[in-house]
Tab-separated table of C-alpha atoms and ligand atoms in Angstrom:
chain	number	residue	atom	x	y	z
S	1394	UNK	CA	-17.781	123.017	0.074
S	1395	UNK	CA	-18.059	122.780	-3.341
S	1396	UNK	CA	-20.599	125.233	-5.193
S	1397	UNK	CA	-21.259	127.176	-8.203
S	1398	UNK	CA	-21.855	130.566	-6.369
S	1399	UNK	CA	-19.237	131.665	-4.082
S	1400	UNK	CA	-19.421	130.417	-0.825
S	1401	UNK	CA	-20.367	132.844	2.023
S	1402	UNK	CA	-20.918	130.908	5.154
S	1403	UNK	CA	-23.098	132.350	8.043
S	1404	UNK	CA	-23.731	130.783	12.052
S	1405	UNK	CA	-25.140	132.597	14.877
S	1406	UNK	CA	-24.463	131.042	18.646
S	1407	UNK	CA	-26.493	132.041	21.791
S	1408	UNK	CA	-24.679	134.442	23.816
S	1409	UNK	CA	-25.065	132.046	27.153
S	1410	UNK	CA	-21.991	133.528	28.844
S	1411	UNK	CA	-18.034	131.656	27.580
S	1412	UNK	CA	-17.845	128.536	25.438
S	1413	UNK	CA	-17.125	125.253	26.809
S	1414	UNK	CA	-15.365	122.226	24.809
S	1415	UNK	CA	-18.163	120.732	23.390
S	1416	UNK	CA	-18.897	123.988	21.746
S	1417	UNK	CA	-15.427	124.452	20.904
S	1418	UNK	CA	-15.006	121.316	18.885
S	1419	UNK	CA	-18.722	120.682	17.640
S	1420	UNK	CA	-18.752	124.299	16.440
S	1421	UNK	CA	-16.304	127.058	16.709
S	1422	UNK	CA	-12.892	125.233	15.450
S	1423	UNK	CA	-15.184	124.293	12.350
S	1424	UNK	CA	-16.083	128.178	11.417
S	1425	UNK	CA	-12.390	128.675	12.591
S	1426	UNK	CA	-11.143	126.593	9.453
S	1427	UNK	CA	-13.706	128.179	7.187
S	1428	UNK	CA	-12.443	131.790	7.348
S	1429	UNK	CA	-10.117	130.762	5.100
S	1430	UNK	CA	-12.787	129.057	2.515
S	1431	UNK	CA	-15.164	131.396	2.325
S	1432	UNK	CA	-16.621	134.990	3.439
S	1433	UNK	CA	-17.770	134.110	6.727
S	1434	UNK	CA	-20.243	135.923	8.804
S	1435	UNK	CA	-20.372	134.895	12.771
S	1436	UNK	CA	-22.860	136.471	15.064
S	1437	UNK	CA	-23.518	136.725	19.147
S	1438	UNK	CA	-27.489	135.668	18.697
S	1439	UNK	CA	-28.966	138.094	21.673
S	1440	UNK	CA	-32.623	138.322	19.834
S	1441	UNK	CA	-32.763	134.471	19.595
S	1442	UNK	CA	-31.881	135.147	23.630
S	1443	UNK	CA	-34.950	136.891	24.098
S	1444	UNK	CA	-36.792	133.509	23.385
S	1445	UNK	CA	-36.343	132.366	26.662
S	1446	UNK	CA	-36.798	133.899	30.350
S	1447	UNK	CA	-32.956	135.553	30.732
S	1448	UNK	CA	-31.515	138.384	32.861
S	1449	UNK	CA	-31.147	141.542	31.242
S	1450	UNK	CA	-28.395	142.346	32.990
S	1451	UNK	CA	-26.007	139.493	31.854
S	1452	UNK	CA	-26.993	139.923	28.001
S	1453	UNK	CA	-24.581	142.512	27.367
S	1454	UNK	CA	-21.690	141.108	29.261
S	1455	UNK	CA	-22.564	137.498	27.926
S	1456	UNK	CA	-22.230	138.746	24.442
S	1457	UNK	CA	-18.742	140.155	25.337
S	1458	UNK	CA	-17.509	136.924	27.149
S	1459	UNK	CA	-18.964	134.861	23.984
S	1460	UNK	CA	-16.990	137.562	21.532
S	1461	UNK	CA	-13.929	137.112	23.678
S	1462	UNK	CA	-14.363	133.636	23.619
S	1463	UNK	CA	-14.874	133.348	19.825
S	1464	UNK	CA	-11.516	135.616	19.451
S	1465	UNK	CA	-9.230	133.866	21.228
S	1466	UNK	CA	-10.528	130.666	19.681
S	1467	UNK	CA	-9.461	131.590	16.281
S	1468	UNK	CA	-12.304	133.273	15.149
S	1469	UNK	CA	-10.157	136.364	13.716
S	1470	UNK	CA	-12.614	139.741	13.178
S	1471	UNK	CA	-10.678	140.310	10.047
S	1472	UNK	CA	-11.143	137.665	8.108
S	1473	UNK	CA	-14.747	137.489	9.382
S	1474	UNK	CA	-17.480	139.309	10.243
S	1475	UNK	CA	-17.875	139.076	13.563
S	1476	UNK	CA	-20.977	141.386	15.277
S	1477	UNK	CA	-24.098	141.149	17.830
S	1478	UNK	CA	-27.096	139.969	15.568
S	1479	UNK	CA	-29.493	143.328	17.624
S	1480	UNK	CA	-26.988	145.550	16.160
S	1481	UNK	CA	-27.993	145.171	12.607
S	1482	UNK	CA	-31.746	146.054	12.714
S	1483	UNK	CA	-32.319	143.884	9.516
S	1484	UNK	CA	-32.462	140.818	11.113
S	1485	UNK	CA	-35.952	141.776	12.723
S	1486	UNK	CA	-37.252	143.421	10.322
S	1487	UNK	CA	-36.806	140.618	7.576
S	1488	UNK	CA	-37.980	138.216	10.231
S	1489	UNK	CA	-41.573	140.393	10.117
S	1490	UNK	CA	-41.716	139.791	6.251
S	1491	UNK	CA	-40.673	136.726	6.478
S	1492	UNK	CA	-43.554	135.994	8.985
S	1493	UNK	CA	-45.754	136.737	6.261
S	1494	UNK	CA	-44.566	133.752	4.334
S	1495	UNK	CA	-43.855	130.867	7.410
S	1496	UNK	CA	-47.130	128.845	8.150
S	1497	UNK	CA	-47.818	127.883	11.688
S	1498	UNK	CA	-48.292	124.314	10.300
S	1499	UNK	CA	-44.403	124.368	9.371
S	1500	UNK	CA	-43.526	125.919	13.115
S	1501	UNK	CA	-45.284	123.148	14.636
S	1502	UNK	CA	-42.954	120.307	12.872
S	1503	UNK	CA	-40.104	121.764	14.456
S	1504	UNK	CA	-38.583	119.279	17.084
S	1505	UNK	CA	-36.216	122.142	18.942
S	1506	UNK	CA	-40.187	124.195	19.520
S	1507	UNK	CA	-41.598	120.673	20.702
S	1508	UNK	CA	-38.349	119.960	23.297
S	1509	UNK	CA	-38.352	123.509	24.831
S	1510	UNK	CA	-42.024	124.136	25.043
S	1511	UNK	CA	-42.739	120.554	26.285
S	1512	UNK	CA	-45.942	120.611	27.657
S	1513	UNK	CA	-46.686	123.685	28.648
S	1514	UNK	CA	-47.211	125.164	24.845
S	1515	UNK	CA	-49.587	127.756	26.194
S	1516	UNK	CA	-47.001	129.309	28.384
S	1517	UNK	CA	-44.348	129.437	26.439
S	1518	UNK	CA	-43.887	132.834	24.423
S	1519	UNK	CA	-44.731	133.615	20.706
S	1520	UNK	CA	-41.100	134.199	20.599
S	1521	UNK	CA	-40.098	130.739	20.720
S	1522	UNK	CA	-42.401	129.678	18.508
S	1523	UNK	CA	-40.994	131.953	15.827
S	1524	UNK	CA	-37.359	131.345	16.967
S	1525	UNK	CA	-36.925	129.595	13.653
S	1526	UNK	CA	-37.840	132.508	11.087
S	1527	UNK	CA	-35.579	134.755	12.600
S	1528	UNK	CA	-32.568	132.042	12.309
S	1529	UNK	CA	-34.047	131.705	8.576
S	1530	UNK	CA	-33.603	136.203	8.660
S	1531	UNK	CA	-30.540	135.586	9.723
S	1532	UNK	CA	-29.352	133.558	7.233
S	1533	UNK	CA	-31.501	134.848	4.183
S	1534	UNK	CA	-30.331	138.330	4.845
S	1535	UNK	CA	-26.388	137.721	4.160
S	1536	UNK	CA	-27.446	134.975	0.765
S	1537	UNK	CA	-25.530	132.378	2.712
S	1538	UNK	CA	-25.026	129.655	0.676
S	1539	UNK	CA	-24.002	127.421	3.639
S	1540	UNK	CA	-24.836	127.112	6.943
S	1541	UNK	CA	-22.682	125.376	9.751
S	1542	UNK	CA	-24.810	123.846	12.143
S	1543	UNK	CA	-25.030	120.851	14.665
S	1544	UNK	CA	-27.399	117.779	13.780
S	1545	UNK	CA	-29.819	119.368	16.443
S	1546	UNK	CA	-30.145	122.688	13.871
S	1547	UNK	CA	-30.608	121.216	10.691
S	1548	UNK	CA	-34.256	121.199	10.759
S	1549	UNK	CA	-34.104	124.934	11.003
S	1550	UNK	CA	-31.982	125.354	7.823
S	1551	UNK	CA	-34.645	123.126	6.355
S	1552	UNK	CA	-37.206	125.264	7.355
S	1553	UNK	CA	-35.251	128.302	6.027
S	1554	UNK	CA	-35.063	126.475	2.352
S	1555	UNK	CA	-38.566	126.174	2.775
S	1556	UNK	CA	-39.329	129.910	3.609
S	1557	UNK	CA	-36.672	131.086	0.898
S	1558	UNK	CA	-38.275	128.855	-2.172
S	1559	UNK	CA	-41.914	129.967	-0.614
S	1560	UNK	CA	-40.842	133.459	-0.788
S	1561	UNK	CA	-39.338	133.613	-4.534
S	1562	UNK	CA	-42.132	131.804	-5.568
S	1563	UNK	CA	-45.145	134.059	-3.819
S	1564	UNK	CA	-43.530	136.970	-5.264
S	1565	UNK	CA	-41.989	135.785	-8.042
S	1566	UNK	CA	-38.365	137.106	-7.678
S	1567	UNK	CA	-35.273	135.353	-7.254
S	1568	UNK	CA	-34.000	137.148	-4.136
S	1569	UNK	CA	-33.409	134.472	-1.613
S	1570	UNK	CA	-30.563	131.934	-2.296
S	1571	UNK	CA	-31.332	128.621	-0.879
S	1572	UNK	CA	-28.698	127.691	1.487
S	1573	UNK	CA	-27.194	124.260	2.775
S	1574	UNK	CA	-26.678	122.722	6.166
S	1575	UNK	CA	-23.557	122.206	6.641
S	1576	UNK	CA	-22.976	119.603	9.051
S	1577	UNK	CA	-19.283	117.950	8.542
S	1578	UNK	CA	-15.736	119.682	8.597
S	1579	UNK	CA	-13.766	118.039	10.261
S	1580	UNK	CA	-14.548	117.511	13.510
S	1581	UNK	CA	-18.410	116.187	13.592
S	1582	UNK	CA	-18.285	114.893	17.300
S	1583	UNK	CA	-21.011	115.548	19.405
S	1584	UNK	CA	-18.829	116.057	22.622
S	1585	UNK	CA	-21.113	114.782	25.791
S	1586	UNK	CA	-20.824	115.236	29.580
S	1587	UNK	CA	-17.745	113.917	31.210
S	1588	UNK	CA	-19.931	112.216	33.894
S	1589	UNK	CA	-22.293	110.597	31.400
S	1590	UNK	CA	-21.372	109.803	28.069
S	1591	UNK	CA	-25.191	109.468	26.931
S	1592	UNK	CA	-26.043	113.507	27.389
S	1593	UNK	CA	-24.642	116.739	25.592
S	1594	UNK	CA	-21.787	118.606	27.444
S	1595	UNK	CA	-23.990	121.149	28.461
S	1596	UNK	CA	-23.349	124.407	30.107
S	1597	UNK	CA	-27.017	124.162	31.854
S	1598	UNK	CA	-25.468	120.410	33.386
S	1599	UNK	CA	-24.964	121.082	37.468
S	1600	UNK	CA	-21.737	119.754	37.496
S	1601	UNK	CA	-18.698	121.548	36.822
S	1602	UNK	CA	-17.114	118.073	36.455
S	1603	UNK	CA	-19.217	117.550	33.630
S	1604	UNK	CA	-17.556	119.947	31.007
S	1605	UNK	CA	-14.217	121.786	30.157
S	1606	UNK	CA	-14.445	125.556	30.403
S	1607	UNK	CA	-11.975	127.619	27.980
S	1608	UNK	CA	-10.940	129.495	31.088
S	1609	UNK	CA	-10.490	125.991	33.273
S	1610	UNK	CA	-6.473	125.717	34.778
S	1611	UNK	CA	-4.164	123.219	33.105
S	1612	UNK	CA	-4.961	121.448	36.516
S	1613	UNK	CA	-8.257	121.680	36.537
S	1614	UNK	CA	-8.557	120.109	33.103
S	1615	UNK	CA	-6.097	117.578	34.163
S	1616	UNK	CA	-8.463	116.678	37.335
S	1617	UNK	CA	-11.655	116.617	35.408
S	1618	UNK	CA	-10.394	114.256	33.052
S	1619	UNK	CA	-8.899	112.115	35.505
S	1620	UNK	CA	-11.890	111.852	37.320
S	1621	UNK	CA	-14.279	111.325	33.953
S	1622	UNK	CA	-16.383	108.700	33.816
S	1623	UNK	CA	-15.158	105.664	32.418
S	1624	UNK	CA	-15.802	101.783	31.916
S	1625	UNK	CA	-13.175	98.994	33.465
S	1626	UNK	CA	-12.397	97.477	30.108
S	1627	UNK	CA	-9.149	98.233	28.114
S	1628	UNK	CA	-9.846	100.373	24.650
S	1629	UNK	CA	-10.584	98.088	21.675
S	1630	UNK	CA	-9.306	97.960	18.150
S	1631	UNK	CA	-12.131	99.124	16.687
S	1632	UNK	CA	-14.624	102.140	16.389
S	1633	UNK	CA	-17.666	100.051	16.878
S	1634	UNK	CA	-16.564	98.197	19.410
S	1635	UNK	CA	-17.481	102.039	21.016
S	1636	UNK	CA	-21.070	101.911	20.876
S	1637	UNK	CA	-22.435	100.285	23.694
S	1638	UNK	CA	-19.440	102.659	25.520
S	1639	UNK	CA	-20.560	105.791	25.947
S	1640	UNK	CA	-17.715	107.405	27.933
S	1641	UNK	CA	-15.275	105.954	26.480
S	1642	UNK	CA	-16.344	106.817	23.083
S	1643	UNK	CA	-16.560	110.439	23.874
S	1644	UNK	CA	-13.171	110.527	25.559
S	1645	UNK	CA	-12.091	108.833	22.247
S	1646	UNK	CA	-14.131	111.062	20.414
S	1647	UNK	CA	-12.883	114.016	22.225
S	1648	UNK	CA	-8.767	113.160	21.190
S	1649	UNK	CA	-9.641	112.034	17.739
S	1650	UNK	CA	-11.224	115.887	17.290
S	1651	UNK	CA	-8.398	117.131	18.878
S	1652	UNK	CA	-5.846	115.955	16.866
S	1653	UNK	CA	-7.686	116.064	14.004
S	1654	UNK	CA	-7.659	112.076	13.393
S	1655	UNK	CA	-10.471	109.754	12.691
S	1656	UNK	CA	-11.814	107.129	15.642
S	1657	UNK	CA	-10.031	104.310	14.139
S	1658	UNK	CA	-6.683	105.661	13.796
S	1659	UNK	CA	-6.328	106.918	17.680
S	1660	UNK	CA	-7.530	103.178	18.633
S	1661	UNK	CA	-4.386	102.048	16.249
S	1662	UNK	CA	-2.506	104.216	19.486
S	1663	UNK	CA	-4.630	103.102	22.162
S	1664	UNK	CA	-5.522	100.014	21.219
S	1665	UNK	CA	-5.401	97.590	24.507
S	1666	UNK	CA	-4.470	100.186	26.729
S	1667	UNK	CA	-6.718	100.762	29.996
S	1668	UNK	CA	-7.684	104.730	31.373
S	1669	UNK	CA	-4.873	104.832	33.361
S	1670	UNK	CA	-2.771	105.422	29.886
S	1671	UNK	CA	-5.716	107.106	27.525
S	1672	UNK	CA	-6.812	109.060	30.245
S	1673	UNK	CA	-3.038	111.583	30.725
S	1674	UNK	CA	-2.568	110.898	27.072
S	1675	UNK	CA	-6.086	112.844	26.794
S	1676	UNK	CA	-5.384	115.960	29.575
S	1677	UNK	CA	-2.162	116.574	27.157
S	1678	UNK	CA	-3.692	117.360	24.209
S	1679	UNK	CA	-6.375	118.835	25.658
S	1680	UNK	CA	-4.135	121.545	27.748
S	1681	UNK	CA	-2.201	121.822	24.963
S	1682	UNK	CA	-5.319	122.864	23.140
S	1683	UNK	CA	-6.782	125.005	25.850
S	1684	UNK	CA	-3.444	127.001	27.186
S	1685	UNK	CA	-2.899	128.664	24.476
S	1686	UNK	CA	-6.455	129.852	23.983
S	1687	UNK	CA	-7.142	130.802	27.813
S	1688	UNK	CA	-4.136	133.323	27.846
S	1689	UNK	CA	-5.718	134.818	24.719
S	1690	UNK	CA	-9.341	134.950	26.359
S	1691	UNK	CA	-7.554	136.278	29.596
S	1692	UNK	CA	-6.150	139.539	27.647
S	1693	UNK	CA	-9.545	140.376	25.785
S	1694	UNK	CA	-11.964	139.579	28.039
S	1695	UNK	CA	-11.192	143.041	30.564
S	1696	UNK	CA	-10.671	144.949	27.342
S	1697	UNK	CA	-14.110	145.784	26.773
S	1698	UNK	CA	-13.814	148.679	24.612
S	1699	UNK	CA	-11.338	146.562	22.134
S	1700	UNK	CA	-14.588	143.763	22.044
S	1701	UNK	CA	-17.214	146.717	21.251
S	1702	UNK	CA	-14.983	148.081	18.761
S	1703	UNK	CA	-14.643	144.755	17.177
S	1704	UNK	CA	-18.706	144.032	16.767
S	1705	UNK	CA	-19.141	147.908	15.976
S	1706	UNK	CA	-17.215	147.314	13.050
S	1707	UNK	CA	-18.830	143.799	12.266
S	1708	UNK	CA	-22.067	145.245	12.746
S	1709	UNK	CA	-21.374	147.841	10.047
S	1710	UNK	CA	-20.266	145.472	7.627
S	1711	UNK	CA	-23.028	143.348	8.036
S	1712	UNK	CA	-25.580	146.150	7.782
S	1713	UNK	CA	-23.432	146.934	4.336
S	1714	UNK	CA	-23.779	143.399	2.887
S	1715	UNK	CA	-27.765	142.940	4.536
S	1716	UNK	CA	-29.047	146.547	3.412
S	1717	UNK	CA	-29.771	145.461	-0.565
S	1718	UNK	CA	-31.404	142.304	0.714
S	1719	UNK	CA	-33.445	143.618	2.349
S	1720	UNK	CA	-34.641	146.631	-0.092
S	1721	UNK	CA	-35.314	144.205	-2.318
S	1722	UNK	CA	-37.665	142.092	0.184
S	1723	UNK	CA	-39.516	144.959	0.903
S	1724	UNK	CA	-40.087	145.926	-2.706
S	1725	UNK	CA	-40.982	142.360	-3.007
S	1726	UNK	CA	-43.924	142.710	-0.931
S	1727	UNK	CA	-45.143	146.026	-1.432
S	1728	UNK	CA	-44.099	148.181	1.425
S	1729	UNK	CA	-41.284	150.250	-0.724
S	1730	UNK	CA	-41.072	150.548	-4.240
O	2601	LIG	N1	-30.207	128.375	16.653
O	2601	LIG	C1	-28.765	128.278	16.623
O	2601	LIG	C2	-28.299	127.412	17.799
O	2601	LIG	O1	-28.939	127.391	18.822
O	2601	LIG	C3	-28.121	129.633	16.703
O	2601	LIG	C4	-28.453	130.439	15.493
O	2601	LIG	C5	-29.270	131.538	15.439
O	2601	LIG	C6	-28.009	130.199	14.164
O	2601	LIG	N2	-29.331	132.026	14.184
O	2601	LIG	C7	-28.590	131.225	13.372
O	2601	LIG	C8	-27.194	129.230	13.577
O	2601	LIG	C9	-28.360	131.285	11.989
O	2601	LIG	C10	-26.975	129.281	12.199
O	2601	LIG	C11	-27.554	130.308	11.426
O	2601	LIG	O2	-27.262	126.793	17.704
């Protein structure tokens, strides 16, 4: 991350209940390694929630779990900001303004709105259609100047470089700092379903077999790797030898993030070696990785008031660092002087 400003890094995640691995190493070890990089604000996204249908009475204790989870993953609420995006009021009410400056014909580009509507655009709510200019709030408020995201969220940071240079321009100020996707950091792997290696782990995919849970037993990681979907053939020698392997690029993929180690360098290990070796290899590091993490999330997760201490305090800070932004946006438009 290098930059003439100083970096201050900001990510949101959907409160959908604990993390699984796939978040783990596609996202949350990568904001992990940046607290020490940058100012890093980290947020439980419970408006972007709203978008779809959702029962309100798991929000609340889905943003603790997710919290929990993000603590005893590394995520450490001093270094970083850590808070429920609803508690900081700022995040709507920029998204308003900035509805002023989105155009619908911008909206309608965006591949994420396409997917989840599908066809039945007339159904879906307004919400969703205007999911991305409150990520772009949430990111304009705080002057990120980078972004962590997955390859399926760029677009939206593209959109919110759009909305910030609109912005400036319209009403000629130079408020809004235009911010970067950042996509690598390490570990890039998209980490997909242990019982097909061509979808996302998902935490939406029926089968528990299909993804590692942060709370999962050493055993119970053990088994689901065992029983992961593989091909007959021994590893190769090569990374792209992997592609027409799905599963056995993931499980490749999945060590090489692990251990912090590129694709080539764990086939220099592996090379020749069938499953039956890879595959307890694998379940190693992975407990290894897990263990330590689960006993964490075990304590926290029943201390509720500890976790609404924690994003009280987040919450104020960000309210501290959002507050001038969005003075300033307001006196931008008109509505305060
Ligand atoms: N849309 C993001 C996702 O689904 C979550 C998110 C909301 C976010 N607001 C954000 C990510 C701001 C980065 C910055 O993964």
């Amino acid at each position: 991350m290098s930059t003439s400003t100083p970096t201050r890094v900001v990510s949101g995640i959907q409160p959908t209940g604990g993390l699984h691995l796939g978040n783990l190493l596609g996202a949350i070890l990568r904001w992990v390694r940046m607290q020490d990089e940058a100012q890093c604000l980290f947020f439980l996204a419970d408006l972007h929630a709203l978008t779809v249908d959702l029962d309100p009475a798991e929000l609340s204790s889905n943003v603790r779990e997710m919290a929990a989870a993000l603590i005893a993953s590394g995520i450490d609420p001093k270094k970083s900001i850590l808070f429920r995006q609803s508690a900081v009021p700022a995040h709507s009410e920029l998204c308003w303004i900035l509805n002023g400056t989105a155009r619908v014909g911008w909206l309608n580009r965006m591949t994420q709105w396409k997917d989840k509507a599908g066809k039945n655009r007339e159904g879906a709510s307004v919400a969703l259609f205007d999911y991305p200019v409150l990520q772009a709030a949430d990111i304009l408020l705080y002057q990120a100047t980078h972004v962590p995201v997955g390859e399926d969220q760029k677009q939206h940071v593209e959109l919110t470089r759009d909305i910030a240079i609109k912005f400036n321009n319209d009403f000629d100020v130079e408020l809004f700092i235009v911010p970067e996707p950042f996509i690598g950091g390490g570990t890039t792997a998209r980490i997909m379903s242990l019982r097909d290696g061509k979808v996302k782990m998902s935490k939406s995919d029926p089968s528990e077999m299909s993804r590692v849970h942060l709370t999962d037993s050493d055993d119970e990681i053990a088994q689901k790797i065992r029983k992961a979907k593989t091909d007959p053939e021994p590893l190769p020698d090569n990374a792209a030898a992997l592609e027409t392997r799905p599963e056995a690029k993931n499980l490749v993929g999945i060590y090489a993030a692990i251990v912090g180690e590129e694709i080539d360098q764990v086939l220099d290990h592996f090379a020749g070696q069938g499953f039956g070796q890879f595959k307890p290899a694998l379940a190693d590091v992975l407990v290894a990785l897990i263990a330590p993490i689960r006993a964490r999330l075990n304590d926290l997760r029943q201390n509720h008031d500890e976790l609404d201490r924690i994003l009280a305090e987040g919450a104020a800070r960000a309210i501290e660092l959002g507050s001038p932004v969005l003075a300033q946006a307001k006196t931008a438009v008109g509505l305060a002087r």
